[in-house]
Coordinates of C-alpha atoms in Angstrom, one line a residue:
M1 CA 0.0 0.0 0.0
R2 CA 2.8 2.4 0.9
R3 CA 4.5 1.7 -2.5
L4 CA 1.3 2.4 -4.3
L5 CA 0.9 5.7 -2.5
L6 CA 4.5 6.7 -3.2
G7 CA 3.9 5.8 -6.9
L8 CA 0.8 8.0 -7.0
L9 CA 2.6 10.9 -5.4
L10 CA 5.5 10.5 -7.8
A11 CA 3.2 10.5 -10.8
V12 CA 1.4 13.6 -9.6
A13 CA 4.8 15.3 -9.0
L14 CA 6.1 14.5 -12.4
S15 CA 2.9 15.5 -14.1
A16 CA 2.6 18.8 -12.3
P17 CA 3.0 21.7 -14.7
G18 CA 5.0 23.8 -12.3
W19 CA 7.6 21.1 -11.5
A20 CA 10.3 22.2 -14.0
Q21 CA 10.6 25.9 -13.3
S22 CA 14.3 26.4 -14.2
P23 CA 15.0 28.2 -17.6
A24 CA 17.1 25.3 -18.8
A25 CA 14.4 22.8 -18.0
N26 CA 11.7 24.8 -19.7
Q27 CA 14.0 25.2 -22.8
V28 CA 14.5 21.4 -22.8
A29 CA 10.8 20.7 -22.6
A30 CA 10.1 23.1 -25.4
Q31 CA 12.8 21.6 -27.6
I32 CA 11.7 18.0 -27.0
G33 CA 8.1 19.0 -27.5
Q34 CA 9.0 20.4 -30.8
I35 CA 11.0 17.3 -31.7
M36 CA 8.1 15.0 -30.8
Q37 CA 5.6 17.2 -32.8
Q38 CA 7.8 17.1 -35.9
S39 CA 8.3 13.4 -35.5
A40 CA 4.5 12.8 -35.3
A41 CA 3.9 14.8 -38.4
S42 CA 6.7 13.1 -40.3
A43 CA 5.4 9.6 -39.2
S44 CA 1.9 10.6 -40.4
R45 CA 3.2 11.7 -43.8
S46 CA 5.3 8.5 -44.1
S47 CA 2.3 6.3 -43.3
A48 CA 0.2 8.1 -45.8
M49 CA 2.8 7.7 -48.5
A50 CA 3.2 4.0 -47.7
N51 CA -0.5 3.5 -48.0
D52 CA -0.6 5.3 -51.4
L53 CA 2.2 3.1 -52.6
H54 CA 0.6 -0.1 -51.1
D55 CA 3.8 -0.8 -49.1
P56 CA 2.9 -1.0 -45.4
L57 CA 6.2 -2.8 -44.6
G58 CA 8.3 0.0 -46.1
G59 CA 6.2 2.6 -44.2
S60 CA 6.8 0.7 -41.0
R61 CA 10.5 0.7 -41.6
V62 CA 10.5 4.4 -42.3
V63 CA 8.6 5.1 -39.0
Q64 CA 11.0 2.9 -37.0
K65 CA 14.0 4.7 -38.4
A66 CA 12.4 8.1 -37.7
D67 CA 11.7 6.9 -34.1
E68 CA 15.3 6.0 -33.6
V69 CA 16.4 9.4 -34.9
V70 CA 14.0 11.1 -32.5
R71 CA 15.2 9.0 -29.6
L72 CA 18.9 9.9 -30.2
T73 CA 18.0 13.6 -30.7
V74 CA 16.1 13.7 -27.4
L75 CA 18.9 12.0 -25.5
S76 CA 21.5 14.3 -27.1
T77 CA 19.4 17.3 -26.1
V78 CA 19.1 16.1 -22.5
I79 CA 22.8 15.4 -21.9
S80 CA 23.8 18.7 -23.7
A81 CA 21.5 20.6 -21.4
I82 CA 22.9 18.9 -18.3
A83 CA 26.5 19.7 -19.5
A84 CA 25.6 23.4 -19.8
N85 CA 23.5 23.6 -16.6
P86 CA 24.7 20.9 -14.1
A87 CA 23.0 22.6 -11.2
E88 CA 19.6 22.1 -12.9
T89 CA 20.1 18.3 -13.6
A90 CA 17.0 17.1 -11.7
D91 CA 14.7 19.7 -13.4
I92 CA 16.0 18.9 -16.8
V93 CA 15.5 15.2 -16.4
V94 CA 11.9 15.6 -15.1
A95 CA 11.1 18.1 -17.9
A96 CA 12.4 15.7 -20.5
I97 CA 10.4 12.8 -19.1
N98 CA 7.3 15.0 -19.1
A99 CA 7.8 16.0 -22.7
A100 CA 8.7 12.4 -23.9
P101 CA 7.2 9.9 -21.3
S102 CA 7.7 7.0 -23.7
L103 CA 11.5 7.6 -23.5
R104 CA 11.6 7.7 -19.7
N105 CA 13.9 4.7 -19.2
D106 CA 16.2 5.9 -22.0
I107 CA 16.4 9.4 -20.5
V108 CA 17.2 8.2 -17.0
A109 CA 19.6 5.5 -18.0
T110 CA 21.5 7.8 -20.4
A111 CA 21.7 10.7 -17.9
T112 CA 22.9 8.5 -15.1
S113 CA 25.5 6.7 -17.2
S114 CA 26.8 9.9 -18.8
Y115 CA 26.9 11.7 -15.5
P116 CA 27.4 9.2 -12.7
A117 CA 28.0 11.9 -10.1
F118 CA 24.4 13.1 -10.6
A119 CA 22.8 9.7 -10.4
P120 CA 21.6 10.1 -6.8
T121 CA 20.0 13.4 -7.6
I122 CA 18.3 12.0 -10.7
Y123 CA 17.0 8.9 -8.8
A124 CA 15.7 11.2 -6.0
V125 CA 13.3 12.9 -8.3
V126 CA 12.3 10.0 -10.6
G127 CA 12.4 7.3 -8.0
G128 CA 14.3 4.0 -7.9
T129 CA 16.6 2.5 -10.5
P130 CA 15.1 2.6 -14.0
V131 CA 14.5 -0.6 -16.0
A132 CA 17.4 -1.0 -18.4
S133 CA 16.6 -0.1 -22.0
P134 CA 17.7 -2.4 -24.9
S135 CA 19.0 0.7 -26.6
P136 CA 22.8 0.7 -27.3
I137 CA 23.2 4.2 -26.0
A138 CA 21.8 3.5 -22.5
A139 CA 23.7 1.7 -19.8
P140 CA 21.8 -1.2 -18.1
T141 CA 22.7 0.2 -14.6
P142 CA 24.5 3.3 -13.5
P143 CA 28.2 2.3 -13.4
A144 CA 30.2 3.4 -10.4
A145 CA 32.9 4.8 -12.7
P146 CA 33.4 5.0 -16.5
V147 CA 34.2 1.6 -17.9
I148 CA 37.1 1.7 -20.4
I149 CA 37.4 -1.2 -22.8
A150 CA 40.6 -0.5 -24.6
S151 CA 41.0 -1.1 -28.3
P152 CA 43.9 -3.5 -29.0
P153 CA 47.0 -1.8 -30.4
P154 CA 47.9 -2.4 -34.1
P155 CA 49.3 -5.9 -34.7
T156 CA 52.6 -4.6 -36.0
R157 CA 53.2 -2.6 -32.8
P158 CA 52.7 -4.9 -29.8
A159 CA 51.9 -3.4 -26.5
Q160 CA 55.0 -4.9 -24.9
Q161 CA 57.2 -2.2 -26.4
F162 CA 55.2 0.3 -24.3
A163 CA 55.0 -1.8 -21.2
A164 CA 58.8 -1.8 -21.1
A165 CA 59.1 2.0 -21.4
P166 CA 61.1 3.9 -18.8
P167 CA 59.0 5.4 -16.0
R168 CA 58.0 9.0 -16.2
R169 CA 57.8 11.5 -13.4
E170 CA 54.4 12.0 -11.9
T171 CA 53.1 15.6 -11.8
S172 CA 49.7 16.7 -10.6
T173 CA 47.8 19.3 -12.6
D174 CA 44.7 21.0 -11.2
D175 CA 41.7 20.3 -13.3
A176 CA 38.6 22.5 -13.8
F177 CA 37.0 21.0 -10.6
G178 CA 40.0 21.5 -8.3
E179 CA 41.1 17.8 -8.3
D180 CA 44.5 16.5 -9.3
A181 CA 45.0 14.9 -12.6
P182 CA 45.9 11.2 -12.4
A183 CA 49.5 10.2 -12.1
A184 CA 51.3 8.3 -14.8
E185 CA 50.7 4.5 -15.0
S186 CA 52.1 1.8 -17.3
F187 CA 50.6 1.1 -20.7
A188 CA 49.8 -2.4 -19.5
G189 CA 47.2 -0.9 -17.1
A190 CA 45.5 1.1 -19.9
A191 CA 42.2 -0.6 -19.4
T192 CA 41.8 0.9 -15.9
A193 CA 44.1 3.9 -16.1
Q194 CA 42.4 7.3 -15.5
I195 CA 42.7 9.9 -18.3
Y196 CA 42.9 13.6 -17.7
D197 CA 39.5 14.7 -18.8
P198 CA 38.4 17.7 -16.7
I199 CA 35.7 18.8 -19.0
E200 CA 34.1 15.4 -19.4
P201 CA 30.5 16.6 -19.3
V202 CA 31.1 19.1 -22.2
N203 CA 33.1 16.4 -24.1
R204 CA 30.2 13.9 -23.7
A205 CA 27.7 16.4 -25.1
I206 CA 29.9 17.0 -28.1
F207 CA 30.6 13.3 -28.4
A208 CA 26.8 12.6 -28.5
F209 CA 26.4 15.2 -31.3
N210 CA 29.3 13.6 -33.2
D211 CA 27.9 10.1 -32.7
V212 CA 24.4 11.0 -34.1
L213 CA 26.1 12.7 -37.0
D214 CA 28.2 9.7 -37.6
R215 CA 25.4 7.1 -37.3
F216 CA 23.0 8.8 -39.7
L217 CA 25.3 10.6 -42.1
I218 CA 29.0 9.9 -42.1
R219 CA 29.0 6.2 -41.5
P220 CA 26.3 5.4 -44.1
I221 CA 28.2 7.4 -46.8
A222 CA 31.4 5.7 -45.8
Y223 CA 29.8 2.3 -45.9
G224 CA 28.2 2.9 -49.3
Y225 CA 31.6 4.0 -50.6
G226 CA 33.3 0.9 -49.3
F227 CA 30.5 -1.4 -50.6
I228 CA 30.6 -0.2 -54.2
T229 CA 34.3 0.4 -54.5
P230 CA 36.7 -2.4 -55.2
E231 CA 39.6 -2.8 -52.7
P232 CA 42.3 -1.9 -55.2
V233 CA 40.6 1.3 -56.0
K234 CA 40.1 2.1 -52.3
Q235 CA 43.8 1.5 -51.7
S236 CA 44.7 3.8 -54.6
V237 CA 42.5 6.5 -53.2
R238 CA 44.1 6.1 -49.7
N239 CA 47.5 6.3 -51.3
F240 CA 46.5 9.6 -53.1
F241 CA 45.4 11.3 -49.9
S242 CA 48.4 10.1 -48.0
N243 CA 50.7 11.5 -50.7
L244 CA 48.7 14.8 -50.7
R245 CA 49.6 15.3 -47.0
A246 CA 53.3 14.6 -47.6
P247 CA 54.3 18.3 -47.5
I248 CA 52.8 18.5 -44.0
R249 CA 54.8 15.5 -42.9
F250 CA 58.0 16.9 -44.5
A251 CA 57.6 20.2 -42.7
N252 CA 57.1 18.5 -39.3
D253 CA 60.1 16.2 -39.9
V254 CA 62.2 19.3 -40.5
L255 CA 60.8 21.0 -37.4
Q256 CA 61.7 17.8 -35.4
F257 CA 65.3 17.9 -36.8
E258 CA 64.7 14.4 -38.2
S259 CA 66.8 14.7 -41.3
G260 CA 66.5 11.1 -42.2
D261 CA 62.7 11.1 -42.0
A262 CA 62.5 14.3 -43.9
A263 CA 64.6 12.8 -46.7
V264 CA 62.4 9.7 -46.8
T265 CA 59.2 11.9 -46.9
G266 CA 60.6 14.1 -49.7
G267 CA 61.7 11.0 -51.7
R268 CA 58.3 9.4 -51.3
F269 CA 56.5 12.5 -52.4
L270 CA 58.8 12.9 -55.5
I271 CA 58.6 9.3 -56.6
N272 CA 54.9 8.7 -55.9
T273 CA 53.8 12.0 -57.5
T274 CA 55.7 11.2 -60.7
V275 CA 56.2 7.5 -61.2
G276 CA 53.2 6.7 -58.9
V277 CA 50.8 8.8 -61.0
L278 CA 50.0 11.6 -58.5
G279 CA 50.3 9.2 -55.6
F280 CA 47.7 6.7 -56.6
L281 CA 50.4 4.1 -56.6
D282 CA 52.8 3.8 -53.6
V283 CA 55.9 3.0 -55.6
A284 CA 58.1 4.4 -52.9
D285 CA 57.0 1.8 -50.4
V286 CA 57.9 -1.0 -52.9
I287 CA 61.5 0.3 -53.1
G288 CA 61.9 0.5 -49.4
L289 CA 60.9 4.1 -48.5
E290 CA 58.3 3.4 -45.8
H291 CA 55.6 5.8 -44.7
H292 CA 55.8 7.3 -41.2
P293 CA 53.4 9.7 -39.4
A294 CA 54.4 13.3 -38.7
D295 CA 52.2 16.1 -37.6
F296 CA 52.5 19.3 -35.6
G297 CA 51.0 17.7 -32.5
Q298 CA 53.8 15.1 -32.7
T299 CA 56.3 18.0 -33.1
L300 CA 55.0 19.7 -30.0
H301 CA 55.4 16.4 -28.2
R302 CA 59.0 16.1 -29.3
Y303 CA 59.6 19.6 -27.7
S304 CA 58.1 18.2 -24.5
V305 CA 54.9 20.3 -24.7
G306 CA 52.3 18.6 -22.5
A307 CA 49.2 17.1 -24.1
G308 CA 46.8 19.1 -21.9
P309 CA 43.2 18.0 -21.3
Y310 CA 41.4 15.5 -23.4
I311 CA 38.9 17.2 -25.7
V312 CA 36.3 16.2 -28.3
I313 CA 36.2 18.4 -31.3
P314 CA 32.9 18.8 -33.2
V315 CA 32.8 16.6 -36.3
L316 CA 36.6 15.8 -36.0
G317 CA 36.3 13.8 -32.8
P318 CA 38.8 12.8 -30.1
S319 CA 41.9 15.0 -29.5
T320 CA 43.8 16.8 -26.8
L321 CA 44.5 20.5 -26.4
R322 CA 48.0 20.0 -27.8
D323 CA 46.8 18.0 -30.8
G324 CA 44.0 20.4 -31.4
V325 CA 46.6 23.2 -31.8
G326 CA 48.5 20.9 -34.0
I327 CA 45.5 20.4 -36.4
V328 CA 45.3 24.2 -36.8
A329 CA 49.1 24.5 -37.4
D330 CA 49.0 21.6 -40.0
T331 CA 46.3 23.5 -41.8
F332 CA 48.6 26.4 -42.3
M333 CA 51.4 24.1 -43.4
D334 CA 49.1 22.5 -46.1
P335 CA 49.8 23.9 -49.6
L336 CA 46.2 23.2 -50.5
T337 CA 45.1 25.9 -48.0
Y338 CA 46.7 28.4 -50.3
L339 CA 46.1 26.7 -53.7
L340 CA 42.4 26.1 -53.4
E341 CA 39.4 28.3 -52.5
P342 CA 37.7 27.5 -49.2
Y343 CA 34.8 25.5 -50.6
P344 CA 36.9 23.2 -52.8
R345 CA 39.4 22.7 -49.9
L346 CA 36.5 21.8 -47.7
A347 CA 35.2 19.3 -50.3
V348 CA 38.6 17.7 -50.4
A349 CA 38.8 17.4 -46.6
G350 CA 35.3 15.9 -46.6
V351 CA 36.1 13.2 -49.1
E352 CA 39.3 12.5 -47.3
G353 CA 37.3 12.1 -44.0
I354 CA 34.9 9.7 -45.7
V355 CA 37.8 7.6 -47.0
K356 CA 39.4 7.5 -43.6
R357 CA 36.0 6.6 -41.9
E358 CA 35.6 3.7 -44.3
T359 CA 38.8 2.1 -43.0
L360 CA 37.5 2.3 -39.4
I361 CA 34.0 0.9 -39.9
D362 CA 34.6 -2.6 -38.5
S363 CA 36.8 -1.5 -35.6
L364 CA 34.5 1.3 -34.4
D365 CA 31.4 -1.0 -34.8
E366 CA 33.1 -3.6 -32.7
L367 CA 34.2 -1.1 -30.1
R368 CA 30.6 0.4 -29.9
A369 CA 29.0 -3.1 -29.6
G370 CA 31.5 -4.4 -27.0
S371 CA 31.6 -1.3 -24.8
L372 CA 29.4 -0.5 -21.9
D373 CA 30.6 3.1 -22.1
Y374 CA 31.4 3.9 -25.8
Y375 CA 32.7 7.3 -24.9
A376 CA 35.3 6.0 -22.4
A377 CA 36.3 3.1 -24.7
L378 CA 36.9 5.4 -27.7
R379 CA 38.8 7.8 -25.5
A380 CA 41.1 5.0 -24.4
A381 CA 41.5 3.7 -28.0
Y382 CA 42.4 7.2 -29.1
Y383 CA 45.1 7.5 -26.5
Q384 CA 46.6 4.1 -27.4
D385 CA 46.7 4.9 -31.1
R386 CA 48.0 8.4 -30.5
A387 CA 50.9 7.0 -28.3
V388 CA 52.1 5.0 -31.3
V389 CA 51.9 8.0 -33.6
L390 CA 53.7 10.4 -31.2
N391 CA 56.7 8.1 -31.2
K392 CA 56.4 7.2 -34.9
G393 CA 55.8 3.6 -34.0
R394 CA 59.2 3.2 -32.4
G395 CA 58.2 2.8 -28.8
S396 CA 58.6 5.3 -26.0
T397 CA 61.3 7.9 -26.1
T398 CA 63.5 9.2 -23.3
S399 CA 62.2 12.8 -23.6
A400 CA 60.8 14.7 -20.7
A401 CA 57.6 13.4 -19.0
D402 CA 54.3 14.2 -20.7
D403 CA 51.9 14.4 -17.8
A404 CA 48.6 14.0 -19.6
F405 CA 49.8 11.1 -21.8
G406 CA 51.7 9.4 -19.0
S407 CA 49.6 6.3 -19.1
F408 CA 50.2 5.7 -22.8
E409 CA 53.5 7.1 -23.9

């Protein structure tokens, strides 16, 4: 009887029009209400079109796809609002549930898994632990801490070479919340190592936006490209874009005082651009001039510039403050920046991004499917892969300690 009364009181509280009085909560309610109205109108049009075409199955699939888009958009709206207004978390969650009651479990599970520190506050206003949603974006139960399922390192660069790296000094750095950044740990402990991510709520909001964009735009285009294009052609296209970025690698080799690498990069560019037909054929690799990575983020690392906090860049994805600066610097080093107008340059960058995304379809799909917390898993995978790039695949160096990358370099 007591449970019944509590349930009735909770239902009245959640349905009360004055419950969510904060500006952020009201804005979320308005946004979700608009999303749901647009979804209903779109579903009605799709059903009518399916009836006209006598294809009820096709109409059902369209409606299901639209429902999934709506669900992800609502969840993205909620976690973005919490990231911007953490003090109004409870009001935001309640407002979202009132606006989209059918998504109650998804909203609660996503909010508590994205912001574990706010879980008690959320449960206090919605009551109990929500029933786990079968959705891939929602965690079955609120984890005590982010779960990191690390992506395995590339097969040609075994993790042992990092496990044997000389220890680095441990230096604390105050984060945005006044806590110390985690001290360096070995690469072998990467699955449980803590990563310096002081603006995680903001990063998770941007990550959610990127994930929706990837699921419904970038990945489908990349998958279609990979499906219709023969492998030899795809390899030639990858060779072309790699050769196109050779001037950037050459400039960074010079800045790193790596004369041997600079000579290899210059030789590869000359041979592949001429004999290799503008780089579509990697002739230089056949004669022993092997490709190596080099970018300005790597250059800053060689000068012992710390990585800084982990950040998620809109559209571009995982990075650090140092590597974000490196991306900007590499843009100014790229001859195409000055040879092409902005729109053609943007088109080239877009095609290059689709080509790169096609190579990551299987690995990212496996990471998403096998991770309880996809954000944390992708973050750990980025750090592992970046550790290899920073040292050009040669293992750890003896340079000064890099505090933020201590666990992976």
